[in-house]
PDB file of C-alpha atoms and ligand atoms in Angstrom:
ATOM      1  CA  UNK S   1     -12.036  12.564   6.643  1.00  0.00           C
ATOM      2  CA  UNK S   2     -15.150  11.557   4.784  1.00  0.00           C
ATOM      3  CA  UNK S   3     -16.804   8.177   4.960  1.00  0.00           C
ATOM      4  CA  UNK S   4     -18.608   5.994   2.445  1.00  0.00           C
ATOM      5  CA  UNK S   5     -20.492   2.741   2.907  1.00  0.00           C
ATOM      6  CA  UNK S   6     -18.910   0.131   0.663  1.00  0.00           C
ATOM      7  CA  UNK S   7     -19.739  -3.571   0.706  1.00  0.00           C
ATOM      8  CA  UNK S   8     -21.615  -3.054   4.005  1.00  0.00           C
ATOM      9  CA  UNK S   9     -18.628  -1.418   5.749  1.00  0.00           C
ATOM     10  CA  UNK S  10     -17.919   2.224   6.427  1.00  0.00           C
ATOM     11  CA  UNK S  11     -14.601   3.286   4.878  1.00  0.00           C
ATOM     12  CA  UNK S  12     -12.919   6.545   5.848  1.00  0.00           C
ATOM     13  CA  UNK S  13     -11.041   8.322   3.095  1.00  0.00           C
ATOM     14  CA  UNK S  14      -9.374  11.534   1.979  1.00  0.00           C
ATOM     15  CA  UNK S  15     -10.441  12.917  -1.410  1.00  0.00           C
ATOM     16  CA  UNK S  16      -8.408  15.967  -2.353  1.00  0.00           C
ATOM     17  CA  UNK S  17      -7.571  17.819  -5.571  1.00  0.00           C
ATOM     18  CA  UNK S  18      -8.719  17.523  -9.155  1.00  0.00           C
ATOM     19  CA  UNK S  19      -7.618  15.781 -12.309  1.00  0.00           C
ATOM     20  CA  UNK S  20      -6.316  12.261 -12.872  1.00  0.00           C
ATOM     21  CA  UNK S  21      -7.495  10.148  -9.893  1.00  0.00           C
ATOM     22  CA  UNK S  22      -4.648   8.611  -7.875  1.00  0.00           C
ATOM     23  CA  UNK S  23      -5.767   5.957  -5.393  1.00  0.00           C
ATOM     24  CA  UNK S  24      -3.202   5.524  -2.582  1.00  0.00           C
ATOM     25  CA  UNK S  25      -3.389   2.130  -0.852  1.00  0.00           C
ATOM     26  CA  UNK S  26      -1.509   1.867   2.425  1.00  0.00           C
ATOM     27  CA  UNK S  27       0.602  -0.970   3.808  1.00  0.00           C
ATOM     28  CA  UNK S  28       0.146  -3.248   6.806  1.00  0.00           C
ATOM     29  CA  UNK S  29      -0.625  -2.502   9.623  1.00  0.00           C
ATOM     30  CA  UNK S  30      -0.876   1.209   8.899  1.00  0.00           C
ATOM     31  CA  UNK S  31      -3.514   3.662   7.660  1.00  0.00           C
ATOM     32  CA  UNK S  32      -3.812   6.513   5.145  1.00  0.00           C
ATOM     33  CA  UNK S  33      -1.500   8.728   7.219  1.00  0.00           C
ATOM     34  CA  UNK S  34       1.518   6.870   5.822  1.00  0.00           C
ATOM     35  CA  UNK S  35       0.841   8.904   2.646  1.00  0.00           C
ATOM     36  CA  UNK S  36       1.119  12.203   4.559  1.00  0.00           C
ATOM     37  CA  UNK S  37       4.063  13.249   2.395  1.00  0.00           C
ATOM     38  CA  UNK S  38       2.105  12.623  -0.809  1.00  0.00           C
ATOM     39  CA  UNK S  39      -1.492  13.736  -0.187  1.00  0.00           C
ATOM     40  CA  UNK S  40      -1.006  17.499  -0.034  1.00  0.00           C
ATOM     41  CA  UNK S  41       1.858  17.680  -2.519  1.00  0.00           C
ATOM     42  CA  UNK S  42       0.285  15.500  -5.217  1.00  0.00           C
ATOM     43  CA  UNK S  43      -3.251  16.874  -4.800  1.00  0.00           C
ATOM     44  CA  UNK S  44      -1.980  20.171  -6.251  1.00  0.00           C
ATOM     45  CA  UNK S  45      -1.871  18.403  -9.625  1.00  0.00           C
ATOM     46  CA  UNK S  46      -4.059  15.315  -9.290  1.00  0.00           C
ATOM     47  CA  UNK S  47      -7.156  14.015  -7.492  1.00  0.00           C
ATOM     48  CA  UNK S  48      -5.731  12.032  -4.577  1.00  0.00           C
ATOM     49  CA  UNK S  49      -7.938   9.449  -2.869  1.00  0.00           C
ATOM     50  CA  UNK S  50      -6.438   7.848   0.237  1.00  0.00           C
ATOM     51  CA  UNK S  51      -8.669   5.440   2.162  1.00  0.00           C
ATOM     52  CA  UNK S  52      -8.156   3.636   5.445  1.00  0.00           C
ATOM     53  CA  UNK S  53      -8.589   0.020   4.386  1.00  0.00           C
ATOM     54  CA  UNK S  54     -11.185  -2.185   6.076  1.00  0.00           C
ATOM     55  CA  UNK S  55      -9.939  -2.903   9.616  1.00  0.00           C
ATOM     56  CA  UNK S  56      -7.556   0.062   9.828  1.00  0.00           C
ATOM     57  CA  UNK S  57      -7.603   3.697  10.918  1.00  0.00           C
ATOM     58  CA  UNK S  58     -11.140   5.047  11.086  1.00  0.00           C
ATOM     59  CA  UNK S  59     -12.709   2.414   8.852  1.00  0.00           C
ATOM     60  CA  UNK S  60     -14.941  -0.394  10.077  1.00  0.00           C
ATOM     61  CA  UNK S  61     -13.360  -3.560  11.367  1.00  0.00           C
ATOM     62  CA  UNK S  62     -14.377  -6.962  10.031  1.00  0.00           C
ATOM     63  CA  UNK S  63     -13.405  -9.796  12.358  1.00  0.00           C
ATOM     64  CA  UNK S  64     -11.931 -13.108  11.271  1.00  0.00           C
ATOM     65  CA  UNK S  65     -10.202 -12.815   7.926  1.00  0.00           C
ATOM     66  CA  UNK S  66     -10.195 -10.091   5.283  1.00  0.00           C
ATOM     67  CA  UNK S  67      -8.759 -11.235   1.959  1.00  0.00           C
ATOM     68  CA  UNK S  68      -6.787  -9.107  -0.470  1.00  0.00           C
ATOM     69  CA  UNK S  69      -9.688  -9.598  -2.898  1.00  0.00           C
ATOM     70  CA  UNK S  70     -12.136  -8.161  -0.385  1.00  0.00           C
ATOM     71  CA  UNK S  71      -9.945  -5.080   0.011  1.00  0.00           C
ATOM     72  CA  UNK S  72      -9.644  -4.734  -3.788  1.00  0.00           C
ATOM     73  CA  UNK S  73     -13.419  -4.988  -4.119  1.00  0.00           C
ATOM     74  CA  UNK S  74     -13.779  -2.333  -1.394  1.00  0.00           C
ATOM     75  CA  UNK S  75     -11.577  -0.003  -3.450  1.00  0.00           C
ATOM     76  CA  UNK S  76     -13.647  -0.572  -6.593  1.00  0.00           C
ATOM     77  CA  UNK S  77     -16.809   0.078  -4.567  1.00  0.00           C
ATOM     78  CA  UNK S  78     -15.267   3.250  -3.143  1.00  0.00           C
ATOM     79  CA  UNK S  79     -14.641   4.506  -6.690  1.00  0.00           C
ATOM     80  CA  UNK S  80     -18.294   3.732  -7.452  1.00  0.00           C
ATOM     81  CA  UNK S  81     -19.406   5.614  -4.329  1.00  0.00           C
ATOM     82  CA  UNK S  82     -17.330   8.598  -5.492  1.00  0.00           C
ATOM     83  CA  UNK S  83     -18.894   8.262  -8.956  1.00  0.00           C
ATOM     84  CA  UNK S  84     -15.469   7.956 -10.569  1.00  0.00           C
ATOM     85  CA  UNK S  85     -16.085   6.302 -13.898  1.00  0.00           C
ATOM     86  CA  UNK S  86     -12.852   7.384 -15.588  1.00  0.00           C
ATOM     87  CA  UNK S  87      -9.798   5.182 -15.247  1.00  0.00           C
ATOM     88  CA  UNK S  88      -7.515   5.721 -12.252  1.00  0.00           C
ATOM     89  CA  UNK S  89      -3.931   5.102 -11.216  1.00  0.00           C
ATOM     90  CA  UNK S  90      -3.636   2.764  -8.243  1.00  0.00           C
ATOM     91  CA  UNK S  91      -0.541   3.173  -6.072  1.00  0.00           C
ATOM     92  CA  UNK S  92      -0.086   0.426  -3.465  1.00  0.00           C
ATOM     93  CA  UNK S  93       2.678  -0.024  -0.914  1.00  0.00           C
ATOM     94  CA  UNK S  94       3.564  -3.530   0.247  1.00  0.00           C
ATOM     95  CA  UNK S  95       0.183  -4.989   1.325  1.00  0.00           C
ATOM     96  CA  UNK S  96      -1.256  -2.240  -0.878  1.00  0.00           C
ATOM     97  CA  UNK S  97       0.650  -3.905  -3.728  1.00  0.00           C
ATOM     98  CA  UNK S  98      -0.826  -7.322  -2.887  1.00  0.00           C
ATOM     99  CA  UNK S  99      -4.237  -5.646  -3.072  1.00  0.00           C
ATOM    100  CA  UNK S 100      -3.264  -4.019  -6.380  1.00  0.00           C
ATOM    101  CA  UNK S 101      -2.651  -7.470  -7.874  1.00  0.00           C
ATOM    102  CA  UNK S 102      -6.166  -8.558  -6.850  1.00  0.00           C
ATOM    103  CA  UNK S 103      -7.540  -5.303  -8.246  1.00  0.00           C
ATOM    104  CA  UNK S 104      -5.913  -6.178 -11.569  1.00  0.00           C
ATOM    105  CA  UNK S 105      -7.429  -9.665 -11.476  1.00  0.00           C
ATOM    106  CA  UNK S 106     -10.928  -8.348 -10.824  1.00  0.00           C
ATOM    107  CA  UNK S 107     -11.063  -4.746 -12.041  1.00  0.00           C
ATOM    108  CA  UNK S 108      -8.199  -4.239 -14.545  1.00  0.00           C
ATOM    109  CA  UNK S 109     -10.425  -2.150 -16.842  1.00  0.00           C
ATOM    110  CA  UNK S 110     -10.568   0.595 -14.219  1.00  0.00           C
ATOM    111  CA  UNK S 111      -6.817   1.248 -14.363  1.00  0.00           C
ATOM    112  CA  UNK S 112      -4.809   3.506 -16.653  1.00  0.00           C
ATOM    113  CA  UNK S 113      -1.655   3.129 -14.580  1.00  0.00           C
ATOM    114  CA  UNK S 114      -0.177   1.234 -11.680  1.00  0.00           C
ATOM    115  CA  UNK S 115       2.426   2.178  -9.075  1.00  0.00           C
ATOM    116  CA  UNK S 116       3.968  -0.591  -6.997  1.00  0.00           C
ATOM    117  CA  UNK S 117       5.933   0.643  -3.975  1.00  0.00           C
ATOM    118  CA  UNK S 118       8.086  -1.588  -1.787  1.00  0.00           C
ATOM    119  CA  UNK S 119       6.098  -4.734  -2.510  1.00  0.00           C
ATOM    120  CA  UNK S 120       6.534  -8.221  -3.905  1.00  0.00           C
ATOM    121  CA  UNK S 121       4.638 -10.510  -6.252  1.00  0.00           C
ATOM    122  CA  UNK S 122       5.469 -13.775  -4.500  1.00  0.00           C
ATOM    123  CA  UNK S 123       3.120 -15.423  -2.017  1.00  0.00           C
ATOM    124  CA  UNK S 124       4.161 -16.277   1.547  1.00  0.00           C
ATOM    125  CA  UNK S 125       6.179 -19.454   1.968  1.00  0.00           C
ATOM    126  CA  UNK S 126       4.359 -22.017   4.157  1.00  0.00           C
ATOM    127  CA  UNK S 127       6.670 -21.025   7.046  1.00  0.00           C
ATOM    128  CA  UNK S 128       5.998 -17.311   6.583  1.00  0.00           C
ATOM    129  CA  UNK S 129       2.243 -17.935   6.379  1.00  0.00           C
ATOM    130  CA  UNK S 130       2.343 -20.029   9.578  1.00  0.00           C
ATOM    131  CA  UNK S 131       4.319 -17.289  11.363  1.00  0.00           C
ATOM    132  CA  UNK S 132       1.756 -14.701  10.245  1.00  0.00           C
ATOM    133  CA  UNK S 133      -1.140 -16.751  11.579  1.00  0.00           C
ATOM    134  CA  UNK S 134       0.672 -17.116  14.894  1.00  0.00           C
ATOM    135  CA  UNK S 135       1.281 -13.390  15.012  1.00  0.00           C
ATOM    136  CA  UNK S 136      -2.405 -12.761  14.260  1.00  0.00           C
ATOM    137  CA  UNK S 137      -3.384 -14.867  17.288  1.00  0.00           C
ATOM    138  CA  UNK S 138      -0.809 -13.102  19.421  1.00  0.00           C
ATOM    139  CA  UNK S 139      -2.049  -9.649  18.397  1.00  0.00           C
ATOM    140  CA  UNK S 140      -5.603 -10.695  19.250  1.00  0.00           C
ATOM    141  CA  UNK S 141      -4.445 -11.755  22.730  1.00  0.00           C
ATOM    142  CA  UNK S 142      -1.905  -9.016  23.485  1.00  0.00           C
ATOM    143  CA  UNK S 143      -2.715  -6.107  21.144  1.00  0.00           C
ATOM    144  CA  UNK S 144      -0.372  -4.642  18.480  1.00  0.00           C
ATOM    145  CA  UNK S 145       2.750  -4.260  20.716  1.00  0.00           C
ATOM    146  CA  UNK S 146       4.452  -7.554  19.696  1.00  0.00           C
ATOM    147  CA  UNK S 147       3.946  -6.673  16.037  1.00  0.00           C
ATOM    148  CA  UNK S 148       5.442  -3.224  16.596  1.00  0.00           C
ATOM    149  CA  UNK S 149       8.504  -4.794  18.180  1.00  0.00           C
ATOM    150  CA  UNK S 150       9.010  -7.253  15.313  1.00  0.00           C
ATOM    151  CA  UNK S 151       8.255  -4.832  12.451  1.00  0.00           C
ATOM    152  CA  UNK S 152       9.732  -1.471  13.432  1.00  0.00           C
ATOM    153  CA  UNK S 153      13.394  -2.578  13.214  1.00  0.00           C
ATOM    154  CA  UNK S 154      12.825  -3.876   9.660  1.00  0.00           C
ATOM    155  CA  UNK S 155      10.779  -1.006   8.216  1.00  0.00           C
ATOM    156  CA  UNK S 156      13.267   1.840   7.924  1.00  0.00           C
ATOM    157  CA  UNK S 157      16.582   2.720   6.379  1.00  0.00           C
ATOM    158  CA  UNK S 158      19.408   3.394   8.874  1.00  0.00           C
ATOM    159  CA  UNK S 159      19.386   6.975   7.533  1.00  0.00           C
ATOM    160  CA  UNK S 160      15.747   7.444   8.604  1.00  0.00           C
ATOM    161  CA  UNK S 161      16.393   6.009  12.071  1.00  0.00           C
ATOM    162  CA  UNK S 162      19.336   8.349  12.538  1.00  0.00           C
ATOM    163  CA  UNK S 163      18.056  11.560  10.902  1.00  0.00           C
ATOM    164  CA  UNK S 164      14.261  11.330  11.236  1.00  0.00           C
ATOM    165  CA  UNK S 165      13.501   9.413  14.468  1.00  0.00           C
ATOM    166  CA  UNK S 166      10.100  11.152  14.687  1.00  0.00           C
ATOM    167  CA  UNK S 167       9.039   9.267  11.528  1.00  0.00           C
ATOM    168  CA  UNK S 168       9.781   5.982  13.296  1.00  0.00           C
ATOM    169  CA  UNK S 169       7.862   7.093  16.399  1.00  0.00           C
ATOM    170  CA  UNK S 170       4.884   8.203  14.331  1.00  0.00           C
ATOM    171  CA  UNK S 171       4.620   4.809  12.648  1.00  0.00           C
ATOM    172  CA  UNK S 172       4.914   3.067  16.012  1.00  0.00           C
ATOM    173  CA  UNK S 173       1.831   4.982  17.163  1.00  0.00           C
ATOM    174  CA  UNK S 174      -0.074   4.399  13.940  1.00  0.00           C
ATOM    175  CA  UNK S 175       0.331   0.644  14.480  1.00  0.00           C
ATOM    176  CA  UNK S 176      -0.473   0.842  18.200  1.00  0.00           C
ATOM    177  CA  UNK S 177      -3.746   2.689  17.656  1.00  0.00           C
ATOM    178  CA  UNK S 178      -5.058   0.226  15.106  1.00  0.00           C
ATOM    179  CA  UNK S 179      -7.688  -2.275  16.203  1.00  0.00           C
ATOM    180  CA  UNK S 180      -6.202  -5.686  17.024  1.00  0.00           C
ATOM    181  CA  UNK S 181      -9.073  -7.459  15.229  1.00  0.00           C
ATOM    182  CA  UNK S 182      -8.456  -5.498  12.035  1.00  0.00           C
ATOM    183  CA  UNK S 183      -4.723  -6.291  12.119  1.00  0.00           C
ATOM    184  CA  UNK S 184      -5.342 -10.008  12.705  1.00  0.00           C
ATOM    185  CA  UNK S 185      -7.939 -10.209   9.930  1.00  0.00           C
ATOM    186  CA  UNK S 186      -5.614  -8.609   7.353  1.00  0.00           C
ATOM    187  CA  UNK S 187      -2.682 -10.802   8.448  1.00  0.00           C
ATOM    188  CA  UNK S 188      -4.818 -13.890   7.834  1.00  0.00           C
ATOM    189  CA  UNK S 189      -5.810 -12.532   4.431  1.00  0.00           C
ATOM    190  CA  UNK S 190      -2.176 -11.894   3.488  1.00  0.00           C
ATOM    191  CA  UNK S 191      -1.154 -15.382   4.607  1.00  0.00           C
ATOM    192  CA  UNK S 192      -3.385 -16.921   1.970  1.00  0.00           C
ATOM    193  CA  UNK S 193      -2.792 -14.467  -0.855  1.00  0.00           C
ATOM    194  CA  UNK S 194      -2.051 -15.862  -4.311  1.00  0.00           C
ATOM    195  CA  UNK S 195       1.345 -15.756  -5.941  1.00  0.00           C
ATOM    196  CA  UNK S 196       1.214 -12.967  -8.546  1.00  0.00           C
ATOM    197  CA  UNK S 197       4.461 -13.670 -10.405  1.00  0.00           C
ATOM    198  CA  UNK S 198       2.566 -15.080 -13.395  1.00  0.00           C
ATOM    199  CA  UNK S 199       0.328 -12.022 -13.444  1.00  0.00           C
ATOM    200  CA  UNK S 200       3.196  -9.580 -14.089  1.00  0.00           C
ATOM    201  CA  UNK S 201       3.548 -10.182 -17.873  1.00  0.00           C
ATOM    202  CA  UNK S 202      -0.224  -9.716 -18.218  1.00  0.00           C
ATOM    203  CA  UNK S 203      -0.232  -6.202 -16.732  1.00  0.00           C
ATOM    204  CA  UNK S 204      -1.103  -4.010 -19.673  1.00  0.00           C
ATOM    205  CA  UNK S 205      -1.021  -0.510 -18.230  1.00  0.00           C
ATOM    206  CA  UNK S 206       2.068   1.662 -17.649  1.00  0.00           C
ATOM    207  CA  UNK S 207       3.627   0.653 -14.331  1.00  0.00           C
ATOM    208  CA  UNK S 208       6.050   2.464 -12.060  1.00  0.00           C
ATOM    209  CA  UNK S 209       7.977   0.479  -9.468  1.00  0.00           C
ATOM    210  CA  UNK S 210       9.474   2.420  -6.563  1.00  0.00           C
ATOM    211  CA  UNK S 211      11.696   0.844  -3.924  1.00  0.00           C
ATOM    212  CA  UNK S 212      13.878   2.109  -1.091  1.00  0.00           C
ATOM    213  CA  UNK S 213      17.490   1.086  -1.639  1.00  0.00           C
ATOM    214  CA  UNK S 214      17.598  -0.253   1.935  1.00  0.00           C
ATOM    215  CA  UNK S 215      14.251  -2.076   1.795  1.00  0.00           C
ATOM    216  CA  UNK S 216      14.842  -5.321   3.703  1.00  0.00           C
ATOM    217  CA  UNK S 217      11.310  -6.696   3.228  1.00  0.00           C
ATOM    218  CA  UNK S 218      10.912  -6.231  -0.535  1.00  0.00           C
ATOM    219  CA  UNK S 219      14.524  -5.745  -1.640  1.00  0.00           C
ATOM    220  CA  UNK S 220      15.527  -3.814  -4.772  1.00  0.00           C
ATOM    221  CA  UNK S 221      16.742  -6.981  -6.579  1.00  0.00           C
ATOM    222  CA  UNK S 222      13.283  -8.517  -6.192  1.00  0.00           C
ATOM    223  CA  UNK S 223      11.475  -5.395  -7.410  1.00  0.00           C
ATOM    224  CA  UNK S 224      13.877  -4.985 -10.302  1.00  0.00           C
ATOM    225  CA  UNK S 225      13.048  -8.531 -11.367  1.00  0.00           C
ATOM    226  CA  UNK S 226       9.334  -7.678 -11.181  1.00  0.00           C
ATOM    227  CA  UNK S 227       9.927  -4.578 -13.330  1.00  0.00           C
ATOM    228  CA  UNK S 228      11.617  -6.708 -15.973  1.00  0.00           C
ATOM    229  CA  UNK S 229       8.572  -9.008 -16.112  1.00  0.00           C
ATOM    230  CA  UNK S 230       6.139  -6.111 -16.695  1.00  0.00           C
ATOM    231  CA  UNK S 231       5.926  -4.911 -20.301  1.00  0.00           C
ATOM    232  CA  UNK S 232       5.603  -1.133 -19.874  1.00  0.00           C
ATOM    233  CA  UNK S 233       7.499  -0.552 -16.652  1.00  0.00           C
ATOM    234  CA  UNK S 234       9.729   2.053 -15.118  1.00  0.00           C
ATOM    235  CA  UNK S 235      11.905   1.217 -12.096  1.00  0.00           C
ATOM    236  CA  UNK S 236      13.123   3.784  -9.553  1.00  0.00           C
ATOM    237  CA  UNK S 237      15.347   3.180  -6.518  1.00  0.00           C
ATOM    238  CA  UNK S 238      15.229   5.724  -3.718  1.00  0.00           C
ATOM    239  CA  UNK S 239      18.469   6.241  -1.774  1.00  0.00           C
ATOM    240  CA  UNK S 240      18.387   6.399   2.046  1.00  0.00           C
ATOM    241  CA  UNK S 241      14.940   4.778   2.190  1.00  0.00           C
ATOM    242  CA  UNK S 242      13.751   1.417   3.466  1.00  0.00           C
ATOM    243  CA  UNK S 243      10.368  -0.329   3.212  1.00  0.00           C
ATOM    244  CA  UNK S 244       8.384   2.898   3.650  1.00  0.00           C
ATOM    245  CA  UNK S 245      10.079   4.924   0.927  1.00  0.00           C
ATOM    246  CA  UNK S 246       7.165   7.396   0.374  1.00  0.00           C
ATOM    247  CA  UNK S 247       7.282   8.335   4.059  1.00  0.00           C
ATOM    248  CA  UNK S 248      11.056   8.297   4.381  1.00  0.00           C
ATOM    249  CA  UNK S 249      11.921  10.266   1.217  1.00  0.00           C
ATOM    250  CA  UNK S 250       8.695  12.037   0.156  1.00  0.00           C
ATOM    251  CA  UNK S 251      10.279  14.574  -2.214  1.00  0.00           C
ATOM    252  CA  UNK S 252      12.099  11.926  -4.261  1.00  0.00           C
ATOM    253  CA  UNK S 253       9.104   9.597  -4.371  1.00  0.00           C
ATOM    254  CA  UNK S 254       6.739  12.446  -5.278  1.00  0.00           C
ATOM    255  CA  UNK S 255       9.016  13.478  -8.139  1.00  0.00           C
ATOM    256  CA  UNK S 256       8.945   9.921  -9.536  1.00  0.00           C
ATOM    257  CA  UNK S 257       5.150   9.632  -9.120  1.00  0.00           C
ATOM    258  CA  UNK S 258       4.434  13.065 -10.534  1.00  0.00           C
ATOM    259  CA  UNK S 259       6.612  12.450 -13.581  1.00  0.00           C
ATOM    260  CA  UNK S 260       4.881   9.100 -14.178  1.00  0.00           C
ATOM    261  CA  UNK S 261       1.383  10.601 -13.828  1.00  0.00           C
ATOM    262  CA  UNK S 262       2.185  13.480 -16.144  1.00  0.00           C
ATOM    263  CA  UNK S 263       3.237  10.950 -18.765  1.00  0.00           C
ATOM    264  CA  UNK S 264      -0.131   9.185 -18.405  1.00  0.00           C
ATOM    265  CA  UNK S 265      -2.015  12.462 -18.692  1.00  0.00           C
ATOM    266  CA  UNK S 266       0.043  13.453 -21.753  1.00  0.00           C
ATOM    267  CA  UNK S 267      -0.705  10.099 -23.401  1.00  0.00           C
ATOM    268  CA  UNK S 268      -4.409  10.814 -22.895  1.00  0.00           C
ATOM    269  CA  UNK S 269      -4.843   7.345 -21.451  1.00  0.00           C
ATOM    270  CA  UNK S 270      -7.716   8.241 -19.116  1.00  0.00           C
TER     271      UNK S 270
HETATM  272  C1  MLT V   1       3.467  -4.114   4.608  1.00  0.00           C
HETATM  273  O1  MLT V   1       4.259  -3.165   4.717  1.00  0.00           O
HETATM  274  O2  MLT V   1       2.335  -3.952   4.113  1.00  0.00           O
HETATM  275  C2  MLT V   1       3.905  -5.460   5.095  1.00  0.00           C
HETATM  276  O3  MLT V   1       5.308  -5.508   5.173  1.00  0.00           O
HETATM  277  C3  MLT V   1       3.367  -6.549   4.214  1.00  0.00           C
HETATM  278  C4  MLT V   1       3.762  -7.903   4.714  1.00  0.00           C
HETATM  279  O4  MLT V   1       3.817  -8.110   5.939  1.00  0.00           O
HETATM  280  O5  MLT V   1       3.985  -8.789   3.877  1.00  0.00           O
END
């Protein structure tokens, strides 16, 4: 992995391939490796950039709280560091989607397309935000294990658990090796994120929404409703996938992404 200094933090990232830049933004509390099924396959046609967000993987940790806006600004600064001045497609999963909404608020002009995977536009309810803050404190005291125990059973489709148990084990270890301070800081940032429902009709670039049919955290009905609120949107459900559809069903998700990106290239929207 390479590293770049952005906003006074070192961010680790993969930069592979050529062509339309596709910025892959991972979910919580993971790192760029959740895009393992996309990076090699999609970099045959496109320039794939997959960072570890601030606080995760091999990137620097900032203690306290890291807001979704900070992460969005880090992504814009990473594009600057890579001297990418053309417009890019941002693809965010779950927390990556929350960050995408902040990127639109602050840096919409840098986008020629948006991919929202297994995410939601609504903010946390007060109860959900309080539970997150409690979990952040617990992770700081005990490390990531309690978070693993609460998240793992909700992340995957039953088909993945049965047929691809190694995928579940891999994600368990990705969470366990993350720094407890980075996890807590992002959880606090998510707890105070804005509601983005009103932003959806203002999105003015082509948008692809991808959701696992068995996603329990950002269910298909919710993502379908988001798709209907976005002007130029395309909605794809992936069978036998849960909240981590790109990891659970890479071939199907790659086909949807590749088709969407080819359409953007053909429209000359760069
Ligand atoms: C994620 O996958 O990024 C998380 O489910 C986001 C969240 O906890 O809201």
